[in-house]
Structure formats: structure tokens, C-alpha cells
């Protein structure tokens, strides 16, 4: 079901700290299929290649030719669960039924981790990426291991009290991606051991690069227009429909709205395409690859992210400010922690009038936009991948003491 790791990791005797990272089991690591959590996990193992701080084993799902990518790593090894095979799919259904009737805390993926043959008890720390259910299954089997939950979403909260408290009691340390998520965890149990670890990205990947700007301007018929930009999932919860409605009411001459994100299976597909048909200044871009998204930020003047639901963090907002874009966001959870007043405006959730006012305010002052853009880039340095990796290492070291 899984490919065994090299036995050197089981027999090597040295003073190197030994770390197990358990992914969610949905997307692979290295992050060849994308995924925010998977990309952050990859940044940890990439940094560990440059600065050998841990011996790491990563439990991950399978993907075509993934072993070719994994073989480049000298300081990490991989146990790849064959999540696409028929036997695994049958086991997935089997464990789903068992969990529904309360007969197990496991799913098919964590079951493969536990029975993998890796001597997990010999590792200093088990890091679980964003799946609190795995804490319960692991703690049931590994009583003495130190277990860290790296929490990227609002899964642990008072609305789910009994489950949440059990997870908190099972984890030795919980790292949260924002103060918003940390507060949600701490409100469940005042003795929870939580630490704040903001997400990080390669901010240098979002430096100004105009090599594709001529092509994109021609493609979208852009000359000197003011460009509003949204990037992310095309969902009502992200406020995309609110943004389109606000843009239609702006009355700003010589402006366009770019909507970047895969809309093919979106609940808003018909609304988006109909709006674009009726207003040539609304442009549904569709899916853009990660290595090309920077071009769209640098094509634009203002980033707008009017989410209606509480965001755990706000990676797209971070990408925007890393690209020197002033932003407009809603007061939606941890997204507010990414910016400050020097580089962005915050409006109330689901308030079209406030959103319109903020868009008009920034659109009318080019000098202010340029000043905010400079400060946005400076602000983004707080969330660099280097800062993220350094703090991750510190927290793991702290947890081992």
C-alpha cells in the first residue's frame, strides 16, 4: 500500500533531531499538485536541505512520477501511500463506515501511517499537518511521543467542544496560522498549549517582473485602465459576487476588474460569465498556474478580497502585498492580521456600500496607491518563508525540551 523508506533513517545513530511529518493524505509532497498546506510543508523540507536541522520522514499521498521529485532530497525520506489504487479506495470506504459508527478514530491514510513499519516511537516529534482527527488516532497508538498539530483552518473551536478538547488534550503543541485561529483554540480550553506561526511565502517570487505584461495587456485589451484584481476560489463565501456588484456600481471611467480563479465548477460560474457578457470591463481570467500568478498582480493596481466568511489567514492577500499592491479586505478572521493601515483598507463583511467607498477612495489617488504599495512590500517581509522556517524550527526545538 505504501513504499517503504530507506532503512538508513531507521538505523542511523547520531545527535540529529528526528521528525515525522504527516500530511493530510489528499495532495502529494513535494507539492506538484499545489495546495497551500502542501507548499508550506515543502518549504520546510526545502529549507532542511539547505540547513540540515532535522532527519525527516514525510508521509504523503502518491502521484505519478512523484518519486522522481522525492529522490532529490538528501535530508528527508518519504513514505508514499498509494492512495489511487483500488485496494486503498476499498479501505477508504471501510474506514469511513467504521468512523461513522464510532468503531475507530482512524481513516485509511492514518491507518497506513501507523502500520507502515517506520519505527515512529524513535522519532523526537510527530508533526500533523492540519488534520486534528489524526491526533486522536495517533495518541491512541503512541502514548509517549510528542505530537504537534499544525492547524491551518478553524477546526478546533467551542462549536465542536468535545472533539476539540480531546484534540487539545492529545496534542503536546498546537501551532496556529493566525491569532484568530489561536484564540478559537484557546477559547475551548484555557490550558491549551498553542503558539502562533504565521504562514510564509517566497516573497521574492512576487517581485516586479514585467516580462509578460505586454502579452497580458494585449490578451485582455488593457491599455491605461485602472485594474482591480481578485484572486482565489470563485465562491460566494469569498464575496466574489459582492465584488462584481460593487464594481458595476462604481461608475469609475477607464477601469477593469480581473477575476482570477477556476470557475468551471463554481456555483458562481453563470453569474460571473453573465456579468462579463454584459460588462466588457469584467474579465473572468480562470485558473492561473502558481508560477504565473505574479504576472497578474503586477498587471493590477488594487487587490480586492471581500471575503464573507472568517479566513484562517489569507495567502492571496499576502501574495498581493508581496507584489506591492495596496489591498482592500473585509474584517474576516485572520486575513486582517496580514496587513496594517499603511498598506490596506478593511471594510465590514458583506457591506457593498463600504466596499464601493474603499474602491473609489483608492482609485482616486494614484500617489496614495503608490505609497501604500511600497509599504505593502515592506509589510510582506514579516511573512517571508525564511521567517516561517526559522520559527517552525524554534517551536519544534522548544517542544522537545
Short mmCIF file of C-alpha atoms in Angstrom, two decimals:
data_model
loop_
_atom_site.label_atom_id
_atom_site.label_comp_id
_atom_site.label_asym_id
_atom_site.label_seq_id
_atom_site.Cartn_x
_atom_site.Cartn_y
_atom_site.Cartn_z
CA UNK A 1 0.00 0.00 0.00
CA UNK A 2 2.93 2.31 0.71
CA UNK A 3 6.52 2.43 -0.48
CA UNK A 4 8.98 1.77 2.33
CA UNK A 5 11.50 4.40 3.23
CA UNK A 6 15.23 3.83 3.10
CA UNK A 7 16.33 1.89 6.17
CA UNK A 8 19.17 4.33 6.78
CA UNK A 9 16.64 6.50 8.58
CA UNK A 10 15.81 3.68 10.96
CA UNK A 11 19.36 2.71 11.82
CA UNK A 12 21.27 5.97 11.71
CA UNK A 13 22.65 6.83 15.15
CA UNK A 14 23.59 10.45 15.64
CA UNK A 15 22.50 13.56 17.50
CA UNK A 16 20.34 14.88 14.67
CA UNK A 17 16.76 15.67 15.68
CA UNK A 18 14.32 13.26 14.07
CA UNK A 19 11.00 14.47 12.76
CA UNK A 20 7.97 12.83 11.21
CA UNK A 21 5.62 14.98 9.12
CA UNK A 22 2.19 13.52 8.37
CA UNK A 23 0.34 15.26 5.57
CA UNK A 24 -3.42 15.21 5.21
CA UNK A 25 -3.08 12.48 2.60
CA UNK A 26 -5.02 14.28 -0.11
CA UNK A 27 -2.31 16.02 -2.16
CA UNK A 28 1.31 14.92 -2.53
CA UNK A 29 4.54 16.36 -1.17
CA UNK A 30 6.58 17.71 -2.92
CA UNK A 31 3.65 19.94 -3.88
CA UNK A 32 3.44 19.04 -7.57
CA UNK A 33 -0.36 19.44 -7.44
CA UNK A 34 -0.32 22.68 -5.48
CA UNK A 35 -2.18 23.02 -2.19
CA UNK A 36 -1.37 25.76 0.33
CA UNK A 37 -0.57 23.37 3.20
CA UNK A 38 1.48 21.10 0.94
CA UNK A 39 3.51 24.06 -0.35
CA UNK A 40 4.25 25.13 3.21
CA UNK A 41 5.32 21.58 4.05
CA UNK A 42 7.59 21.58 1.03
CA UNK A 43 9.16 24.83 2.20
CA UNK A 44 10.13 23.11 5.46
CA UNK A 45 11.83 20.19 3.73
CA UNK A 46 13.42 22.52 1.15
CA UNK A 47 14.91 24.65 3.93
CA UNK A 48 16.08 21.46 5.66
CA UNK A 49 18.11 20.64 2.55
CA UNK A 50 19.91 23.98 2.84
CA UNK A 51 20.30 23.77 6.62
CA UNK A 52 20.27 20.20 7.87
CA UNK A 53 18.46 20.64 11.19
CA UNK A 54 16.28 17.50 11.13
CA UNK A 55 16.23 13.99 9.77
CA UNK A 56 12.70 13.94 8.33
CA UNK A 57 10.27 11.30 7.18
CA UNK A 58 7.23 12.61 5.28
CA UNK A 59 4.08 10.53 4.95
CA UNK A 60 2.31 11.61 1.79
CA UNK A 61 -0.13 10.50 -0.89
CA UNK A 62 1.04 9.12 -4.21
CA UNK A 63 1.12 10.86 -7.59
CA UNK A 64 2.55 9.96 -10.97
CA UNK A 65 6.34 10.30 -11.04
CA UNK A 66 6.37 11.76 -7.52
CA UNK A 67 9.35 9.58 -6.61
CA UNK A 68 11.44 11.43 -9.20
CA UNK A 69 10.89 14.63 -7.22
CA UNK A 70 11.40 12.96 -3.84
CA UNK A 71 14.75 11.48 -4.81
CA UNK A 72 16.33 14.94 -4.92
CA UNK A 73 16.04 15.21 -1.13
CA UNK A 74 19.01 14.02 0.91
CA UNK A 75 17.79 15.03 4.37
CA UNK A 76 14.20 13.84 4.02
CA UNK A 77 12.75 10.48 3.15
CA UNK A 78 9.22 9.66 2.10
CA UNK A 79 6.65 7.00 2.79
CA UNK A 80 4.26 7.29 -0.15
CA UNK A 81 0.81 5.82 0.35
CA UNK A 82 -0.68 4.55 -2.90
CA UNK A 83 -3.94 6.43 -2.50
CA UNK A 84 -5.04 5.81 -6.08
CA UNK A 85 -5.03 2.01 -6.03
CA UNK A 86 -8.30 0.07 -5.86
CA UNK A 87 -7.41 -1.66 -2.59
CA UNK A 88 -6.83 1.68 -0.88
CA UNK A 89 -10.15 3.06 -2.17
CA UNK A 90 -11.93 0.00 -0.74
CA UNK A 91 -10.16 0.53 2.60
CA UNK A 92 -11.12 4.20 2.47
CA UNK A 93 -14.80 3.25 2.28
CA UNK A 94 -14.33 0.62 5.01
CA UNK A 95 -12.77 3.08 7.47
CA UNK A 96 -15.35 5.71 6.61
CA UNK A 97 -18.10 3.33 7.69
CA UNK A 98 -16.23 2.36 10.87
CA UNK A 99 -15.75 6.03 11.80
CA UNK A 100 -19.42 6.80 11.18
CA UNK A 101 -20.48 4.13 13.68
CA UNK A 102 -17.81 5.15 16.18
CA UNK A 103 -15.78 1.93 15.86
CA UNK A 104 -12.45 3.64 15.05
CA UNK A 105 -10.67 7.00 15.14
CA UNK A 106 -8.68 6.17 12.01
CA UNK A 107 -9.18 6.72 8.32
CA UNK A 108 -7.43 4.74 5.59
CA UNK A 109 -4.47 7.13 5.33
CA UNK A 110 -3.57 7.35 9.01
CA UNK A 111 -4.01 3.59 9.25
CA UNK A 112 -1.29 3.22 6.59
CA UNK A 113 0.91 5.59 8.58
CA UNK A 114 0.52 3.63 11.81
CA UNK A 115 1.18 0.23 10.24
CA UNK A 116 3.91 1.49 7.89
CA UNK A 117 6.81 -0.24 9.58
CA UNK A 118 8.51 3.07 10.36
CA UNK A 119 9.64 2.98 13.98
CA UNK A 120 7.68 6.10 14.89
CA UNK A 121 8.48 5.76 18.60
CA UNK A 122 12.12 6.53 17.85
CA UNK A 123 11.36 9.98 16.43
CA UNK A 124 11.52 13.15 18.52
CA UNK A 125 8.37 14.77 17.19
CA UNK A 126 5.36 13.87 15.08
CA UNK A 127 4.02 16.86 13.13
CA UNK A 128 0.45 16.52 11.87
CA UNK A 129 -0.44 18.94 9.10
CA UNK A 130 -3.97 20.32 9.53
CA UNK A 131 -5.88 17.14 10.35
CA UNK A 132 -6.96 17.13 14.01
CA UNK A 133 -8.63 13.72 13.62
CA UNK A 134 -5.15 12.23 13.21
CA UNK A 135 -4.19 13.43 16.69
CA UNK A 136 -6.77 11.13 18.28
CA UNK A 137 -5.71 8.12 16.22
CA UNK A 138 -2.00 8.70 16.83
CA UNK A 139 -2.33 9.33 20.56
CA UNK A 140 -4.30 6.11 20.93
CA UNK A 141 -1.32 4.21 19.49
CA UNK A 142 1.69 6.31 20.52
CA UNK A 143 1.25 7.20 24.17
CA UNK A 144 4.64 8.78 24.79
CA UNK A 145 5.53 10.50 21.51
CA UNK A 146 5.42 14.27 21.36
CA UNK A 147 2.78 15.25 18.83
CA UNK A 148 2.42 18.67 17.23
CA UNK A 149 -0.70 19.78 15.35
CA UNK A 150 -0.08 22.44 12.72
CA UNK A 151 -3.54 23.97 12.36
CA UNK A 152 -4.33 25.90 9.19
CA UNK A 153 -8.14 26.06 9.47
CA UNK A 154 -10.86 26.76 12.02
CA UNK A 155 -11.34 23.11 13.04
CA UNK A 156 -10.86 23.44 16.81
CA UNK A 157 -13.50 25.63 18.41
CA UNK A 158 -16.23 25.82 21.05
CA UNK A 159 -18.90 24.92 18.49
CA UNK A 160 -17.30 21.45 18.39
CA UNK A 161 -16.34 21.39 22.04
CA UNK A 162 -15.92 17.73 23.00
CA UNK A 163 -13.95 16.77 19.90
CA UNK A 164 -11.88 19.95 20.12
CA UNK A 165 -10.95 19.42 23.78
CA UNK A 166 -9.97 15.81 23.06
CA UNK A 167 -7.63 17.01 20.29
CA UNK A 168 -6.13 19.69 22.54
CA UNK A 169 -5.51 17.12 25.28
CA UNK A 170 -3.95 14.74 22.75
CA UNK A 171 -1.51 17.25 21.22
CA UNK A 172 1.61 18.42 23.04
CA UNK A 173 1.71 21.60 20.99
CA UNK A 174 -0.64 23.31 18.52
CA UNK A 175 0.75 25.79 16.02
CA UNK A 176 -1.85 28.12 14.51
CA UNK A 177 -1.54 30.21 11.35
CA UNK A 178 -3.17 33.30 12.86
CA UNK A 179 -4.14 34.86 16.17
CA UNK A 180 -7.75 34.40 15.08
CA UNK A 181 -7.29 30.60 14.96
CA UNK A 182 -5.23 30.63 18.17
CA UNK A 183 -7.98 32.45 20.03
CA UNK A 184 -10.54 29.97 18.72
CA UNK A 185 -8.46 27.10 20.14
CA UNK A 186 -7.73 28.84 23.45
CA UNK A 187 -11.43 29.53 23.96
CA UNK A 188 -12.06 25.78 24.08
CA UNK A 189 -9.61 25.08 26.89
CA UNK A 190 -7.62 27.72 28.74
CA UNK A 191 -4.71 25.32 29.35
CA UNK A 192 -4.16 24.55 25.68
CA UNK A 193 -0.53 24.78 24.56
CA UNK A 194 -0.79 26.96 21.46
CA UNK A 195 1.75 29.06 19.60
CA UNK A 196 1.33 31.46 16.70
CA UNK A 197 3.17 30.60 13.48
CA UNK A 198 2.17 32.83 10.59
CA UNK A 199 2.27 31.32 7.12
CA UNK A 200 5.16 32.32 4.91
CA UNK A 201 5.76 32.52 1.18
CA UNK A 202 8.70 33.15 -1.12
CA UNK A 203 8.16 36.89 -1.37
CA UNK A 204 10.94 37.18 -3.94
CA UNK A 205 8.76 35.20 -6.35
CA UNK A 206 6.44 38.22 -6.35
CA UNK A 207 8.97 40.91 -7.17
CA UNK A 208 8.09 43.13 -10.08
CA UNK A 209 8.54 41.23 -13.32
CA UNK A 210 7.10 42.86 -16.41
CA UNK A 211 8.24 40.26 -18.95
CA UNK A 212 4.67 39.08 -19.61
CA UNK A 213 2.86 42.38 -19.13
CA UNK A 214 2.76 43.24 -22.84
CA UNK A 215 1.29 39.85 -23.69
CA UNK A 216 -1.34 40.03 -20.91
CA UNK A 217 -2.32 43.60 -21.77
CA UNK A 218 -2.88 42.58 -25.35
CA UNK A 219 -4.77 39.44 -24.32
CA UNK A 220 -7.20 41.35 -22.09
CA UNK A 221 -7.32 44.54 -24.14
CA UNK A 222 -5.75 46.65 -21.40
CA UNK A 223 -4.11 49.98 -22.17
CA UNK A 224 -4.11 52.59 -19.40
CA UNK A 225 -7.08 51.39 -17.37
CA UNK A 226 -7.09 51.13 -13.59
CA UNK A 227 -7.13 47.42 -12.73
CA UNK A 228 -8.89 45.91 -9.74
CA UNK A 229 -7.86 42.31 -9.08
CA UNK A 230 -9.35 39.36 -7.21
CA UNK A 231 -7.51 36.05 -6.94
CA UNK A 232 -8.72 32.92 -5.20
CA UNK A 233 -11.59 30.47 -5.19
CA UNK A 234 -14.71 31.62 -7.03
CA UNK A 235 -17.22 31.15 -4.24
CA UNK A 236 -19.95 33.16 -2.55
CA UNK A 237 -18.10 32.74 0.75
CA UNK A 238 -15.21 34.70 -0.79
CA UNK A 239 -17.52 37.61 -1.67
CA UNK A 240 -16.85 37.41 -5.42
CA UNK A 241 -20.48 38.25 -6.27
CA UNK A 242 -20.32 41.21 -3.87
CA UNK A 243 -17.19 42.50 -5.62
CA UNK A 244 -18.76 42.20 -9.06
CA UNK A 245 -21.85 44.05 -7.87
CA UNK A 246 -19.73 46.78 -6.31
CA UNK A 247 -17.64 47.19 -9.46
CA UNK A 248 -20.77 47.53 -11.60
CA UNK A 249 -21.94 50.40 -9.36
CA UNK A 250 -18.60 52.23 -9.13
CA UNK A 251 -19.05 54.48 -12.09
CA UNK A 252 -15.27 54.82 -12.46
CA UNK A 253 -14.28 55.51 -16.03
CA UNK A 254 -11.38 53.63 -17.55
CA UNK A 255 -11.25 50.71 -15.11
CA UNK A 256 -11.38 46.92 -15.30
CA UNK A 257 -11.94 44.06 -12.85
CA UNK A 258 -9.90 40.87 -13.26
CA UNK A 259 -11.30 37.75 -11.56
CA UNK A 260 -8.55 35.13 -11.33
CA UNK A 261 -9.55 31.62 -10.26
CA UNK A 262 -11.03 28.40 -11.61
CA UNK A 263 -14.73 28.99 -12.15
CA UNK A 264 -15.61 25.92 -14.25
CA UNK A 265 -17.24 24.09 -11.33
CA UNK A 266 -18.16 27.18 -9.37
CA UNK A 267 -21.62 28.00 -8.05
CA UNK A 268 -20.98 31.49 -9.45
CA UNK A 269 -20.00 30.42 -12.96
CA UNK A 270 -23.23 31.54 -14.66
CA UNK A 271 -23.34 34.79 -12.71
CA UNK A 272 -19.70 35.57 -13.48
CA UNK A 273 -19.97 34.85 -17.20
CA UNK A 274 -23.27 36.73 -17.48
CA UNK A 275 -21.75 39.77 -15.73
CA UNK A 276 -18.75 39.65 -18.07
CA UNK A 277 -21.02 39.39 -21.10
CA UNK A 278 -22.95 42.49 -20.03
CA UNK A 279 -19.88 44.46 -18.97
CA UNK A 280 -16.73 44.13 -21.08
CA UNK A 281 -14.68 45.58 -18.20
CA UNK A 282 -15.30 42.49 -16.04
CA UNK A 283 -12.80 39.84 -17.09
CA UNK A 284 -13.09 36.22 -15.88
CA UNK A 285 -9.50 35.03 -16.24
CA UNK A 286 -9.99 31.48 -14.97
CA UNK A 287 -7.32 29.23 -13.50
CA UNK A 288 -3.74 30.52 -13.48
CA UNK A 289 -0.70 28.40 -12.57
CA UNK A 290 1.16 29.29 -9.39
CA UNK A 291 4.30 30.27 -11.28
CA UNK A 292 2.31 32.70 -13.45
CA UNK A 293 0.09 34.36 -10.85
CA UNK A 294 2.66 37.06 -10.07
CA UNK A 295 2.19 38.48 -13.58
CA UNK A 296 -1.45 39.26 -12.79
CA UNK A 297 -0.64 41.00 -9.53
CA UNK A 298 1.86 43.23 -11.32
CA UNK A 299 -0.63 43.95 -14.07
CA UNK A 300 -3.01 45.37 -11.46
CA UNK A 301 -3.38 48.47 -9.31
CA UNK A 302 -5.57 47.37 -6.38
CA UNK A 303 -6.20 43.94 -4.87
CA UNK A 304 -9.71 43.34 -3.50
CA UNK A 305 -10.56 40.39 -1.21
CA UNK A 306 -14.06 40.90 0.29
CA UNK A 307 -14.48 37.52 1.99
CA UNK A 308 -17.80 36.87 3.73
CA UNK A 309 -16.52 34.03 5.94
CA UNK A 310 -13.81 34.15 8.57
CA UNK A 311 -10.49 33.38 6.94
CA UNK A 312 -7.86 31.41 8.83
CA UNK A 313 -5.11 33.55 7.32
CA UNK A 314 -5.21 34.96 3.78
CA UNK A 315 -2.43 33.75 1.48
CA UNK A 316 -3.79 35.60 -1.55
CA UNK A 317 -3.68 38.85 0.41
CA UNK A 318 -0.06 38.09 1.30
CA UNK A 319 0.75 37.42 -2.34
CA UNK A 320 -0.82 40.76 -3.27
CA UNK A 321 1.14 42.84 -0.76
CA UNK A 322 4.32 40.93 -1.70
CA UNK A 323 3.65 42.24 -5.21
CA UNK A 324 3.49 45.83 -3.90
CA UNK A 325 -0.29 46.05 -4.30
CA UNK A 326 -2.43 48.09 -1.91
CA UNK A 327 -5.38 45.93 -0.87
CA UNK A 328 -8.96 46.13 0.28
CA UNK A 329 -10.10 43.29 2.53
CA UNK A 330 -13.06 42.52 4.75
CA UNK A 331 -12.92 42.12 8.53
CA UNK A 332 -12.94 38.35 8.09
CA UNK A 333 -10.90 36.47 10.68
CA UNK A 334 -7.12 36.13 10.32
CA UNK A 335 -6.97 37.97 7.00
CA UNK A 336 -6.83 41.24 8.94
CA UNK A 337 -3.53 40.19 10.54
CA UNK A 338 -1.74 40.14 7.18
CA UNK A 339 -2.00 43.89 6.60
CA UNK A 340 -1.89 47.12 8.55
CA UNK A 341 -3.30 50.57 7.86
CA UNK A 342 -0.21 51.58 5.88
CA UNK A 343 -0.88 49.12 3.05
CA UNK A 344 -4.57 48.27 3.06
CA UNK A 345 -8.14 49.15 3.90
CA UNK A 346 -10.53 46.99 5.92
CA UNK A 347 -14.28 47.07 5.29
CA UNK A 348 -17.13 45.30 7.05
CA UNK A 349 -18.11 41.89 5.74
CA UNK A 350 -20.98 41.80 3.28
CA UNK A 351 -21.23 45.59 3.13
CA UNK A 352 -21.35 46.64 -0.52
CA UNK A 353 -21.51 50.37 0.25
CA UNK A 354 -18.31 50.29 2.35
CA UNK A 355 -16.62 48.23 -0.35
CA UNK A 356 -17.59 50.74 -3.05
CA UNK A 357 -16.34 53.66 -0.96
CA UNK A 358 -12.98 51.96 -0.37
CA UNK A 359 -12.58 51.13 -4.07
CA UNK A 360 -13.39 54.71 -5.08
CA UNK A 361 -11.06 56.11 -2.40
CA UNK A 362 -8.02 54.19 -3.65
CA UNK A 363 -8.92 54.55 -7.30
CA UNK A 364 -8.97 58.35 -6.97
CA UNK A 365 -5.47 58.73 -5.50
CA UNK A 366 -2.57 57.33 -7.51
CA UNK A 367 0.05 58.84 -5.20
CA UNK A 368 -1.54 57.12 -2.19
CA UNK A 369 -1.68 53.80 -4.05
CA UNK A 370 2.00 54.00 -4.90
CA UNK A 371 2.92 54.87 -1.32
CA UNK A 372 0.79 52.03 0.05
CA UNK A 373 2.31 49.66 -2.50
CA UNK A 374 5.83 50.38 -1.21
CA UNK A 375 4.70 49.82 2.37
CA UNK A 376 2.85 46.68 1.33
CA UNK A 377 6.05 45.13 0.02
CA UNK A 378 7.83 46.07 3.25
CA UNK A 379 5.00 44.58 5.32
CA UNK A 380 5.22 41.29 3.41
CA UNK A 381 8.76 40.69 4.69
CA UNK A 382 7.25 39.78 8.05
CA UNK A 383 5.75 36.73 6.32
CA UNK A 384 8.74 35.52 4.34
CA UNK A 385 9.36 31.81 4.01
CA UNK A 386 12.66 32.34 5.84
CA UNK A 387 10.88 33.75 8.90
CA UNK A 388 8.36 30.91 8.71
CA UNK A 389 11.00 28.19 8.63
CA UNK A 390 13.09 29.75 11.42
CA UNK A 391 10.08 29.97 13.71
CA UNK A 392 8.98 26.44 12.86
CA UNK A 393 12.42 25.12 13.88
CA UNK A 394 12.32 27.14 17.11
CA UNK A 395 8.89 25.79 18.06
CA UNK A 396 9.85 22.18 17.39
CA UNK A 397 13.06 22.62 19.41
CA UNK A 398 11.05 24.20 22.20
CA UNK A 399 8.59 21.33 22.17
CA UNK A 400 11.33 18.75 22.51
CA UNK A 401 12.75 20.25 25.69
#
